[in-house]
C-alpha positions in Angstrom: -27.5 17.4 -18.4 -24.5 16.1 -20.3 -21.1 15.5 -19.0 -18.2 17.2 -20.6 -15.4 15.0 -22.1 -12.8 16.8 -19.9 -14.8 15.9 -16.7 -14.0 12.2 -16.7 -11.7 12.0 -13.7 -14.0 10.5 -11.1 -14.8 7.5 -13.3 -11.1 6.4 -13.7 -10.2 5.9 -10.0 -13.4 3.9 -9.6 -12.4 1.6 -12.4 -9.0 1.1 -10.8 -10.6 0.2 -7.5 -12.7 -2.5 -9.2 -9.6 -3.9 -10.8 -7.7 -3.9 -7.5 -10.6 -5.7 -5.8 -10.6 -8.3 -8.5 -6.8 -8.6 -8.4 -6.7 -8.8 -4.6 -9.4 -11.5 -4.6 -7.3 -13.5 -7.1 -4.2 -12.7 -5.1 -5.6 -14.2 -1.9 -6.2 -17.5 -3.8 -2.8 -17.5 -5.5 0.0 -16.5 -3.1 2.5 -15.8 -5.9 0.6 -12.6 -6.8 1.9 -9.7 -4.6 -0.7 -7.7 -2.7 0.7 -4.4 -4.1 1.0 -2.9 -0.7 4.0 -0.7 -1.5 2.3 0.5 -4.7 -0.7 1.5 -2.6 1.7 3.3 -0.2 3.3 5.3 -3.1 -0.1 6.3 -4.4 -1.3 7.1 -0.9 1.8 9.3 -0.3 1.4 11.1 -3.6 -2.3 11.7 -2.9 -1.5 13.2 0.5 1.2 15.4 -1.0 -1.3 16.7 -3.6 -4.1 17.1 -1.1 -6.4 14.9 -3.2 -8.9 13.7 -0.6 -10.9 11.6 -3.2 -7.8 9.6 -4.1 -6.9 9.1 -0.4 -10.4 7.8 0.2 -10.2 5.4 -2.8 -6.8 4.1 -1.7 -8.0 3.8 1.8 -10.8 1.6 0.6 -8.3 -0.5 -1.3 -6.3 -0.9 1.9 -9.4 -2.0 3.7 -9.9 -4.7 1.1 -6.3 -5.7 1.5 -6.8 -6.0 5.3 -10.0 -8.0 4.9 -8.4 -10.5 2.4 -5.4 -11.1 4.6 -7.1 -11.0 8.0 -5.2 -8.0 9.4 -6.6 -5.5 11.9 -9.1 -3.0 10.6 -7.6 0.4 9.7 -4.1 -0.8 10.6 -2.6 -0.2 7.2 -4.1 3.2 6.9 -2.7 4.3 10.3 0.7 2.8 9.5 0.8 4.4 6.0 0.0 7.8 7.5 2.7 7.4 10.2 5.2 6.2 7.6 4.3 9.2 5.3 4.5 11.8 8.1 7.5 10.6 10.1 9.6 8.0 8.4 9.7 9.0 4.7 10.7 12.7 5.3 13.8 11.5 7.1 14.6 9.0 4.3 14.2 11.7 1.6 16.4 14.1 3.7 19.2 11.6 4.2 19.4 9.9 0.8 19.8 11.6 -2.5 19.9 8.3 -4.5 16.5 7.7 -6.2 17.2 3.9 -6.2 17.8 4.0 -2.4 14.6 5.9 -1.7 12.5 3.5 -3.8 13.9 0.4 -2.1 13.4 2.0 1.3 9.7 2.7 0.3 9.2 -1.0 -0.4 11.3 -2.3 2.6 9.6 0.1 5.1 6.2 -0.7 3.7 6.4 -4.4 4.1 8.8 -4.9 7.0 7.6 -1.9 8.9 4.0 -2.8 8.5 4.6 -6.3 9.9 6.6 -4.7 12.8 3.7 -2.3 13.4 1.2 -5.3 13.4 3.4 -7.2 15.8 3.5 -4.1 18.1 -0.2 -3.6 18.0 -0.9 -7.3 18.5 1.4 -7.3 21.6 -0.3 -4.3 23.0 -3.8 -5.7 22.6 -2.7 -9.3 23.3 -3.7 -10.6 19.9 -2.1 -13.3 17.8 1.0 -11.9 16.0 1.1 -12.0 12.2 3.4 -14.6 10.6 6.3 -13.4 8.4 6.6 -16.0 5.7 9.1 -16.4 2.8 6.7 -14.9 0.3 7.6 -11.4 1.7 11.0 -11.5 0.1 9.4 -12.4 -3.2 6.8 -9.6 -2.8 9.5 -7.1 -2.0 11.5 -7.9 -5.1 8.5 -7.8 -7.4 7.0 -4.6 -6.0 10.4 -2.9 -6.1 10.3 -3.3 -9.9 6.7 -2.0 -10.0 7.4 1.0 -7.8 10.5 1.8 -9.8 8.2 2.2 -12.8 6.0 4.7 -11.0 
């Protein structure tokens, strides 16, 4: 059975996952490469809005790779992204009409909110709190430019 040329969609996301795994592995060695957390949030949010469960599954796998590389709690980024998509971002979209303000809030809430969420969870379960280092500001600036292109 041959595959039609128009039926090539499932192959492309798999290729992006392989590229993200390679990038994330290199990014854990070189800290000047941002982890693309806010880019993953924008893609996660768009996939949830479209109802594309395959894309949500692929992005969730990328988030698990991110958590494994940086030593965060398992499924914490997926839970936070869903909470952010369902409760925080509708209020931001409702209150701001400026596209620039919405995109900067995506990046700020993704990074700073995620670390606040990790701190809250680590306090609840009496775990070691994650450290907020100076690279976060660099990641926020770089990923704002990337998210503004999406």
